[in-house]
Amino acid sequence: MTTLGHRFDFVFLFDVMNGNPNGDPDAGNLPRLDPETNQGLVTDVCLKRKIRNYAEIAKGGDTGFAIYVQEGAILNERHREAYKVARPDDPKVEKDKKLNPKDDAEAKLVQKFMCDNFFDVRTFGAVMSTGINCGQVRGPVQLSFSRSIEPILPLEISITRMAATNEAEKKKREDGADDDRTENRTMGRKHIVPYGLYRTHGFVSAHLAARTGFSDADVAFLWDALKNMFEHDRSAARGEMAARKLVVFEHDNALGRAAAHDLFERVKVARVDGGEAYPIGDKRLDNARPARSFSDYQVTIDRADAPQGVTIHELL
């Protein structure tokens, strides 16, 4: 594989309809929210999880595409595999609870094993200094928190079911019935966002890619993952989520030709109302109906006078 030689920055837009894109465990699993602006939030960790899940589906079993952070995985046992390669004749590697590199050469060897074999270590980096020590790797791909384009309104929906969990619950409900209904009802709550369009910014460092072995093929797979990951992440809680726009700024060298924030400003999202597009926050939108679909927004890319050495790719 060819190690990445160019820097990339990208803007990714996705939306959710009647779902909870990222529940907040500190707020009863309500959709994450910026309390100052009422804009919805989705963490970088949430999106990285979906990229990992897509890699498992699309590349499962392929060499170099194992996933390090996996449900139920024991991370130290993954580190142990690196030491088995570094010390093939050392019986302590099989049973010791703590292992540390003997020298810098071995430290590089175990880290290389982790980067070569685990896609998410090679891509996002990892802290692997827990007991069986493989050190720390800083990943070349980083994502910002996603933020909704406009304020969202989380709704709490009551749900019922017609069955009881056990006999005791059934009897309790029968004894406490104060009307003619005999069904067994269990109350629950679901939290949804009726509609929200979210924007996230991403960065791919060629400098860090050289350290982890993140390649041209890996960055191509990253674009595929962003475009397709929601198609394989369906659940009742997440409703309908979809990737809507992926705009990639490719620099012609490793250091880059322009600041990322200047490039991101070239991707503009406007609100459509009554057939007219208005800037987000325009006073003329104060009485506009709430956005309920992607067609309620207009996305434009300013390609005029792009910095020399920067190519704009509209991948979605």
mmCIF file of C-alpha atoms in Angstrom:
data_model
loop_
_atom_site.group_PDB
_atom_site.id
_atom_site.type_symbol
_atom_site.label_atom_id
_atom_site.label_comp_id
_atom_site.label_asym_id
_atom_site.label_seq_id
_atom_site.Cartn_x
_atom_site.Cartn_y
_atom_site.Cartn_z
ATOM 1 C CA MET A 1 0.000 0.000 0.000
ATOM 2 C CA THR A 2 1.146 3.553 -0.786
ATOM 3 C CA THR A 3 1.489 5.811 2.246
ATOM 4 C CA LEU A 4 -0.620 8.930 2.006
ATOM 5 C CA GLY A 5 1.251 11.858 0.483
ATOM 6 C CA HIS A 6 -1.474 14.547 0.496
ATOM 7 C CA ARG A 7 -3.318 16.352 3.257
ATOM 8 C CA PHE A 8 -7.137 16.309 3.139
ATOM 9 C CA ASP A 9 -9.822 18.351 4.890
ATOM 10 C CA PHE A 10 -13.506 17.577 4.474
ATOM 11 C CA VAL A 11 -17.051 18.679 5.260
ATOM 12 C CA PHE A 12 -19.623 15.962 5.940
ATOM 13 C CA LEU A 13 -23.379 16.597 6.159
ATOM 14 C CA PHE A 14 -25.858 14.010 7.408
ATOM 15 C CA ASP A 15 -29.420 14.146 8.649
ATOM 16 C CA VAL A 16 -31.807 12.316 10.948
ATOM 17 C CA MET A 17 -35.574 12.013 10.747
ATOM 18 C CA ASN A 18 -37.642 10.860 13.741
ATOM 19 C CA GLY A 19 -34.635 9.401 15.517
ATOM 20 C CA ASN A 20 -32.017 9.966 18.177
ATOM 21 C CA PRO A 21 -28.639 10.323 16.453
ATOM 22 C CA ASN A 22 -26.581 10.284 19.657
ATOM 23 C CA GLY A 23 -28.185 9.865 23.088
ATOM 24 C CA ASP A 24 -26.616 11.580 26.096
ATOM 25 C CA PRO A 25 -26.222 9.121 29.032
ATOM 26 C CA ASP A 26 -25.896 12.056 31.454
ATOM 27 C CA ALA A 27 -29.326 13.371 30.390
ATOM 28 C CA GLY A 28 -31.470 10.224 30.344
ATOM 29 C CA ASN A 29 -30.429 9.408 26.748
ATOM 30 C CA LEU A 30 -31.926 12.617 25.388
ATOM 31 C CA PRO A 31 -30.413 13.713 22.062
ATOM 32 C CA ARG A 32 -27.235 15.651 22.766
ATOM 33 C CA LEU A 33 -27.827 19.378 22.788
ATOM 34 C CA ASP A 34 -25.865 22.613 23.118
ATOM 35 C CA PRO A 35 -27.936 24.360 25.833
ATOM 36 C CA GLU A 36 -26.800 27.829 24.745
ATOM 37 C CA THR A 37 -27.921 27.505 21.140
ATOM 38 C CA ASN A 38 -30.253 24.468 21.195
ATOM 39 C CA GLN A 39 -28.265 23.022 18.325
ATOM 40 C CA GLY A 40 -27.995 19.237 18.291
ATOM 41 C CA LEU A 41 -24.634 17.573 18.803
ATOM 42 C CA VAL A 42 -23.165 14.243 17.727
ATOM 43 C CA THR A 43 -19.782 13.273 19.144
ATOM 44 C CA ASP A 44 -16.772 12.272 17.087
ATOM 45 C CA VAL A 45 -16.748 8.993 19.030
ATOM 46 C CA CYS A 46 -20.262 8.197 17.762
ATOM 47 C CA LEU A 47 -19.243 8.649 14.116
ATOM 48 C CA LYS A 48 -15.992 6.721 14.598
ATOM 49 C CA ARG A 49 -18.044 3.812 15.976
ATOM 50 C CA LYS A 50 -20.135 3.767 12.802
ATOM 51 C CA ILE A 51 -17.001 3.840 10.626
ATOM 52 C CA ARG A 52 -15.594 0.914 12.614
ATOM 53 C CA ASN A 53 -18.850 -1.018 12.222
ATOM 54 C CA TYR A 54 -18.837 -0.413 8.473
ATOM 55 C CA ALA A 55 -15.215 -1.598 8.239
ATOM 56 C CA GLU A 56 -16.198 -4.825 10.008
ATOM 57 C CA ILE A 57 -18.990 -5.426 7.502
ATOM 58 C CA ALA A 58 -17.180 -4.362 4.340
ATOM 59 C CA LYS A 59 -13.704 -5.666 5.152
ATOM 60 C CA GLY A 60 -14.381 -8.407 7.697
ATOM 61 C CA GLY A 61 -11.639 -10.990 7.539
ATOM 62 C CA ASP A 62 -9.351 -8.950 5.275
ATOM 63 C CA THR A 63 -5.753 -8.630 6.417
ATOM 64 C CA GLY A 64 -5.111 -5.237 7.984
ATOM 65 C CA PHE A 65 -8.758 -4.448 8.676
ATOM 66 C CA ALA A 66 -9.302 -5.968 12.117
ATOM 67 C CA ILE A 67 -11.003 -3.613 14.590
ATOM 68 C CA TYR A 68 -9.245 -2.801 17.874
ATOM 69 C CA VAL A 69 -12.162 -1.194 19.790
ATOM 70 C CA GLN A 70 -14.778 -3.913 19.415
ATOM 71 C CA GLU A 71 -17.709 -4.823 21.662
ATOM 72 C CA GLY A 72 -16.600 -7.373 24.243
ATOM 73 C CA ALA A 73 -12.947 -7.188 23.213
ATOM 74 C CA ILE A 74 -10.178 -7.449 25.848
ATOM 75 C CA LEU A 75 -7.716 -4.835 24.700
ATOM 76 C CA ASN A 76 -4.707 -6.253 26.568
ATOM 77 C CA GLU A 77 -5.141 -9.549 24.727
ATOM 78 C CA ARG A 78 -4.926 -7.662 21.443
ATOM 79 C CA HIS A 79 -1.654 -6.113 22.687
ATOM 80 C CA ARG A 80 -0.399 -9.580 23.598
ATOM 81 C CA GLU A 81 -0.624 -10.632 19.947
ATOM 82 C CA ALA A 82 1.936 -7.947 19.102
ATOM 83 C CA TYR A 83 4.345 -9.273 21.734
ATOM 84 C CA LYS A 84 3.931 -12.821 20.416
ATOM 85 C CA VAL A 85 5.343 -11.564 17.125
ATOM 86 C CA ALA A 86 8.073 -9.503 18.787
ATOM 87 C CA ARG A 87 9.140 -12.308 21.159
ATOM 88 C CA PRO A 88 8.251 -15.605 19.482
ATOM 89 C CA ASP A 89 10.383 -17.717 21.880
ATOM 90 C CA ASP A 90 9.509 -16.021 25.191
ATOM 91 C CA PRO A 91 7.065 -18.156 27.281
ATOM 92 C CA LYS A 92 6.267 -15.172 29.549
ATOM 93 C CA VAL A 93 4.402 -13.492 26.703
ATOM 94 C CA GLU A 94 1.619 -16.088 26.961
ATOM 95 C CA LYS A 95 0.794 -15.507 30.648
ATOM 96 C CA ASP A 96 2.301 -12.297 32.089
ATOM 97 C CA LYS A 97 -0.246 -9.618 32.987
ATOM 98 C CA LYS A 98 2.234 -6.822 32.347
ATOM 99 C CA LEU A 99 4.640 -6.494 29.455
ATOM 100 C CA ASN A 100 6.789 -3.557 28.422
ATOM 101 C CA PRO A 101 9.087 -3.058 25.429
ATOM 102 C CA LYS A 102 12.701 -3.923 26.150
ATOM 103 C CA ASP A 103 13.987 -1.050 24.016
ATOM 104 C CA ASP A 104 12.942 1.510 21.394
ATOM 105 C CA ALA A 105 13.278 -1.023 18.589
ATOM 106 C CA GLU A 106 10.795 -3.384 20.228
ATOM 107 C CA ALA A 107 8.452 -0.478 21.047
ATOM 108 C CA LYS A 108 8.360 0.409 17.346
ATOM 109 C CA LEU A 109 7.846 -3.233 16.406
ATOM 110 C CA VAL A 110 4.766 -3.750 18.614
ATOM 111 C CA GLN A 111 3.247 -0.429 17.509
ATOM 112 C CA LYS A 112 3.821 -1.339 13.869
ATOM 113 C CA PHE A 113 2.028 -4.637 14.424
ATOM 114 C CA MET A 114 -0.982 -2.811 15.905
ATOM 115 C CA CYS A 115 -1.091 -0.258 13.057
ATOM 116 C CA ASP A 116 -0.603 -2.863 10.327
ATOM 117 C CA ASN A 117 -3.345 -5.151 11.638
ATOM 118 C CA PHE A 118 -5.992 -2.833 13.115
ATOM 119 C CA PHE A 119 -7.704 -0.353 10.793
ATOM 120 C CA ASP A 120 -8.971 1.882 13.597
ATOM 121 C CA VAL A 121 -5.535 2.138 15.259
ATOM 122 C CA ARG A 122 -3.987 3.055 11.915
ATOM 123 C CA THR A 123 -6.772 5.591 11.255
ATOM 124 C CA PHE A 124 -7.821 7.156 14.570
ATOM 125 C CA GLY A 125 -4.878 6.236 16.803
ATOM 126 C CA ALA A 126 -5.154 4.622 20.249
ATOM 127 C CA VAL A 127 -3.865 4.636 23.806
ATOM 128 C CA MET A 128 -2.440 1.126 24.248
ATOM 129 C CA SER A 129 -0.410 1.528 27.439
ATOM 130 C CA THR A 130 -2.734 -0.506 29.663
ATOM 131 C CA GLY A 131 -0.872 -3.346 31.399
ATOM 132 C CA ILE A 132 0.514 -4.980 28.295
ATOM 133 C CA ASN A 133 2.106 -1.864 26.940
ATOM 134 C CA CYS A 134 2.038 -1.070 23.210
ATOM 135 C CA GLY A 135 2.374 2.678 23.752
ATOM 136 C CA GLN A 136 0.260 5.410 22.192
ATOM 137 C CA VAL A 137 -0.451 6.115 18.542
ATOM 138 C CA ARG A 138 -1.743 9.469 17.294
ATOM 139 C CA GLY A 139 -4.077 8.888 14.369
ATOM 140 C CA PRO A 140 -4.048 10.835 11.097
ATOM 141 C CA VAL A 141 -7.863 11.075 10.847
ATOM 142 C CA GLN A 142 -9.726 13.304 13.270
ATOM 143 C CA LEU A 143 -13.374 14.409 13.334
ATOM 144 C CA SER A 144 -14.987 17.383 15.033
ATOM 145 C CA PHE A 145 -18.241 17.212 16.986
ATOM 146 C CA SER A 146 -21.162 17.377 14.579
ATOM 147 C CA ARG A 147 -23.530 20.308 15.102
ATOM 148 C CA SER A 148 -27.008 20.756 13.669
ATOM 149 C CA ILE A 149 -27.400 23.580 11.168
ATOM 150 C CA GLU A 150 -30.392 24.983 13.076
ATOM 151 C CA PRO A 151 -31.745 24.468 16.609
ATOM 152 C CA ILE A 152 -33.488 21.136 17.134
ATOM 153 C CA LEU A 153 -36.493 20.245 19.276
ATOM 154 C CA PRO A 154 -36.074 16.882 21.034
ATOM 155 C CA LEU A 155 -39.386 15.138 21.700
ATOM 156 C CA GLU A 156 -40.125 12.578 24.408
ATOM 157 C CA ILE A 157 -42.559 9.929 23.168
ATOM 158 C CA SER A 158 -44.394 7.560 25.538
ATOM 159 C CA ILE A 159 -44.616 3.961 24.361
ATOM 160 C CA THR A 160 -46.544 0.954 25.636
ATOM 161 C CA ARG A 161 -46.501 -2.771 25.140
ATOM 162 C CA MET A 162 -49.260 -5.349 25.558
ATOM 163 C CA ALA A 163 -47.266 -7.989 27.466
ATOM 164 C CA ALA A 164 -46.020 -8.159 31.048
ATOM 165 C CA THR A 165 -42.422 -8.903 31.959
ATOM 166 C CA ASN A 166 -43.358 -11.579 34.529
ATOM 167 C CA GLU A 167 -46.283 -13.047 36.502
ATOM 168 C CA ALA A 168 -45.864 -10.576 39.382
ATOM 169 C CA GLU A 169 -46.179 -7.609 37.033
ATOM 170 C CA LYS A 170 -49.225 -9.154 35.362
ATOM 171 C CA LYS A 171 -50.990 -9.704 38.703
ATOM 172 C CA LYS A 172 -50.117 -6.207 39.890
ATOM 173 C CA ARG A 173 -51.673 -4.708 36.811
ATOM 174 C CA GLU A 174 -54.781 -6.875 37.099
ATOM 175 C CA ASP A 175 -55.218 -5.920 40.771
ATOM 176 C CA GLY A 176 -54.725 -2.248 40.076
ATOM 177 C CA ALA A 177 -57.017 -2.077 37.059
ATOM 178 C CA ASP A 178 -59.512 0.742 37.486
ATOM 179 C CA ASP A 179 -61.224 0.477 34.130
ATOM 180 C CA ASP A 180 -62.465 -2.201 31.768
ATOM 181 C CA ARG A 181 -59.094 -2.712 30.096
ATOM 182 C CA THR A 182 -57.371 -6.023 30.890
ATOM 183 C CA GLU A 183 -54.254 -5.683 28.760
ATOM 184 C CA ASN A 184 -50.800 -5.608 30.371
ATOM 185 C CA ARG A 185 -49.117 -2.311 29.663
ATOM 186 C CA THR A 186 -45.488 -1.432 30.290
ATOM 187 C CA MET A 187 -44.691 2.212 29.889
ATOM 188 C CA GLY A 188 -41.482 3.415 28.302
ATOM 189 C CA ARG A 189 -39.980 6.505 26.730
ATOM 190 C CA LYS A 190 -38.292 7.217 23.422
ATOM 191 C CA HIS A 191 -36.511 10.417 22.515
ATOM 192 C CA ILE A 192 -36.484 11.653 18.951
ATOM 193 C CA VAL A 193 -35.475 14.617 16.855
ATOM 194 C CA PRO A 194 -38.228 15.187 14.242
ATOM 195 C CA TYR A 195 -35.612 16.383 11.764
ATOM 196 C CA GLY A 196 -32.074 17.699 11.947
ATOM 197 C CA LEU A 197 -29.296 18.335 9.419
ATOM 198 C CA TYR A 198 -25.857 17.996 11.029
ATOM 199 C CA ARG A 199 -22.456 19.213 9.861
ATOM 200 C CA THR A 200 -19.052 17.863 10.851
ATOM 201 C CA HIS A 201 -15.528 18.742 9.804
ATOM 202 C CA GLY A 202 -12.758 16.212 9.320
ATOM 203 C CA PHE A 203 -9.013 16.268 8.872
ATOM 204 C CA VAL A 204 -6.524 13.788 7.393
ATOM 205 C CA SER A 205 -2.889 14.491 8.226
ATOM 206 C CA ALA A 206 -0.324 13.100 5.779
ATOM 207 C CA HIS A 207 2.374 13.712 8.381
ATOM 208 C CA LEU A 208 0.685 11.405 10.928
ATOM 209 C CA ALA A 209 -0.324 8.956 8.187
ATOM 210 C CA ALA A 210 3.359 8.313 7.508
ATOM 211 C CA ARG A 211 3.772 7.200 11.139
ATOM 212 C CA THR A 212 0.852 4.755 11.166
ATOM 213 C CA GLY A 213 0.987 3.490 7.567
ATOM 214 C CA PHE A 214 -2.405 5.024 6.676
ATOM 215 C CA SER A 215 -2.442 4.719 2.890
ATOM 216 C CA ASP A 216 -4.101 6.046 -0.254
ATOM 217 C CA ALA A 217 -6.285 2.914 -0.222
ATOM 218 C CA ASP A 218 -7.269 3.623 3.397
ATOM 219 C CA VAL A 219 -8.396 7.181 2.646
ATOM 220 C CA ALA A 220 -10.463 5.899 -0.300
ATOM 221 C CA PHE A 221 -12.098 3.403 2.051
ATOM 222 C CA LEU A 222 -12.748 6.195 4.577
ATOM 223 C CA TRP A 223 -14.781 8.078 1.956
ATOM 224 C CA ASP A 224 -16.762 4.900 1.211
ATOM 225 C CA ALA A 225 -17.412 4.401 4.925
ATOM 226 C CA LEU A 226 -18.714 7.948 5.397
ATOM 227 C CA LYS A 227 -21.044 7.604 2.412
ATOM 228 C CA ASN A 228 -22.425 4.183 3.357
ATOM 229 C CA MET A 229 -22.129 3.709 7.125
ATOM 230 C CA PHE A 230 -25.688 4.793 7.947
ATOM 231 C CA GLU A 231 -27.100 2.212 5.509
ATOM 232 C CA HIS A 232 -25.877 -0.535 7.855
ATOM 233 C CA ASP A 233 -26.686 1.143 11.161
ATOM 234 C CA ARG A 234 -30.477 0.968 11.149
ATOM 235 C CA SER A 235 -32.349 0.717 14.440
ATOM 236 C CA ALA A 236 -35.678 1.860 15.846
ATOM 237 C CA ALA A 237 -33.896 4.424 18.018
ATOM 238 C CA ARG A 238 -32.019 6.100 15.184
ATOM 239 C CA GLY A 239 -34.923 6.424 12.783
ATOM 240 C CA GLU A 240 -33.806 7.435 9.323
ATOM 241 C CA MET A 241 -30.229 8.688 9.131
ATOM 242 C CA ALA A 242 -28.545 9.437 5.815
ATOM 243 C CA ALA A 243 -25.286 10.835 4.477
ATOM 244 C CA ARG A 244 -26.153 13.920 2.414
ATOM 245 C CA LYS A 245 -22.985 15.663 1.328
ATOM 246 C CA LEU A 246 -19.255 14.930 1.399
ATOM 247 C CA VAL A 247 -16.950 17.651 0.116
ATOM 248 C CA VAL A 248 -13.219 16.876 0.220
ATOM 249 C CA PHE A 249 -10.430 19.431 -0.145
ATOM 250 C CA GLU A 250 -7.271 17.698 -1.374
ATOM 251 C CA HIS A 251 -3.972 19.527 -1.036
ATOM 252 C CA ASP A 252 -1.183 18.666 -3.474
ATOM 253 C CA ASN A 253 1.388 18.115 -0.731
ATOM 254 C CA ALA A 254 1.639 16.862 2.837
ATOM 255 C CA LEU A 255 1.715 20.256 4.593
ATOM 256 C CA GLY A 256 -1.266 21.705 2.762
ATOM 257 C CA ARG A 257 -1.891 24.872 0.777
ATOM 258 C CA ALA A 258 -4.576 26.646 2.840
ATOM 259 C CA ALA A 259 -6.060 26.780 6.326
ATOM 260 C CA ALA A 260 -8.830 24.265 6.910
ATOM 261 C CA HIS A 261 -11.261 26.818 8.348
ATOM 262 C CA ASP A 262 -10.967 28.977 5.202
ATOM 263 C CA LEU A 263 -11.747 25.973 3.023
ATOM 264 C CA PHE A 264 -14.716 24.923 5.169
ATOM 265 C CA GLU A 265 -16.291 28.354 4.691
ATOM 266 C CA ARG A 266 -16.611 27.526 0.999
ATOM 267 C CA VAL A 267 -19.342 25.002 1.813
ATOM 268 C CA LYS A 268 -22.433 27.039 2.625
ATOM 269 C CA VAL A 269 -25.790 25.780 3.835
ATOM 270 C CA ALA A 270 -28.852 27.987 3.364
ATOM 271 C CA ARG A 271 -32.438 27.497 4.449
ATOM 272 C CA VAL A 272 -35.139 27.208 1.777
ATOM 273 C CA ASP A 273 -38.566 28.654 2.500
ATOM 274 C CA GLY A 274 -41.257 29.437 -0.020
ATOM 275 C CA GLY A 275 -38.904 28.560 -2.857
ATOM 276 C CA GLU A 276 -36.300 31.119 -1.751
ATOM 277 C CA ALA A 277 -32.951 30.375 -0.072
ATOM 278 C CA TYR A 278 -31.963 32.448 2.971
ATOM 279 C CA PRO A 279 -28.792 32.499 5.097
ATOM 280 C CA ILE A 280 -29.115 30.556 8.349
ATOM 281 C CA GLY A 281 -30.275 32.952 11.067
ATOM 282 C CA ASP A 282 -31.883 35.421 8.640
ATOM 283 C CA LYS A 283 -34.714 37.335 10.338
ATOM 284 C CA ARG A 284 -37.015 36.528 7.440
ATOM 285 C CA LEU A 285 -36.946 32.910 8.652
ATOM 286 C CA ASP A 286 -38.397 33.762 12.083
ATOM 287 C CA ASN A 287 -41.897 32.677 11.067
ATOM 288 C CA ALA A 288 -40.822 29.949 8.646
ATOM 289 C CA ARG A 289 -42.125 26.430 9.197
ATOM 290 C CA PRO A 290 -39.637 23.985 10.782
ATOM 291 C CA ALA A 291 -37.329 22.096 8.443
ATOM 292 C CA ARG A 292 -38.543 18.548 7.920
ATOM 293 C CA SER A 293 -36.387 17.241 5.069
ATOM 294 C CA PHE A 294 -33.076 17.789 3.283
ATOM 295 C CA SER A 295 -34.940 19.641 0.546
ATOM 296 C CA ASP A 296 -35.569 22.415 3.095
ATOM 297 C CA TYR A 297 -31.868 23.282 2.797
ATOM 298 C CA GLN A 298 -29.627 24.359 -0.062
ATOM 299 C CA VAL A 299 -25.940 23.417 -0.082
ATOM 300 C CA THR A 300 -23.544 25.358 -2.321
ATOM 301 C CA ILE A 301 -19.798 25.043 -2.854
ATOM 302 C CA ASP A 302 -17.776 28.146 -3.660
ATOM 303 C CA ARG A 303 -15.241 26.929 -6.217
ATOM 304 C CA ALA A 304 -14.176 30.399 -7.382
ATOM 305 C CA ASP A 305 -10.555 31.389 -6.779
ATOM 306 C CA ALA A 306 -9.730 28.180 -4.938
ATOM 307 C CA PRO A 307 -6.234 28.251 -3.413
ATOM 308 C CA GLN A 308 -3.523 27.031 -5.759
ATOM 309 C CA GLY A 309 -2.759 23.377 -5.135
ATOM 310 C CA VAL A 310 -6.165 22.598 -3.595
ATOM 311 C CA THR A 311 -8.609 20.400 -5.510
ATOM 312 C CA ILE A 312 -12.261 20.277 -4.471
ATOM 313 C CA HIS A 313 -13.953 16.865 -4.742
ATOM 314 C CA GLU A 314 -17.721 16.593 -4.303
ATOM 315 C CA LEU A 315 -17.966 12.893 -3.441
ATOM 316 C CA LEU A 316 -21.631 12.939 -2.433
#
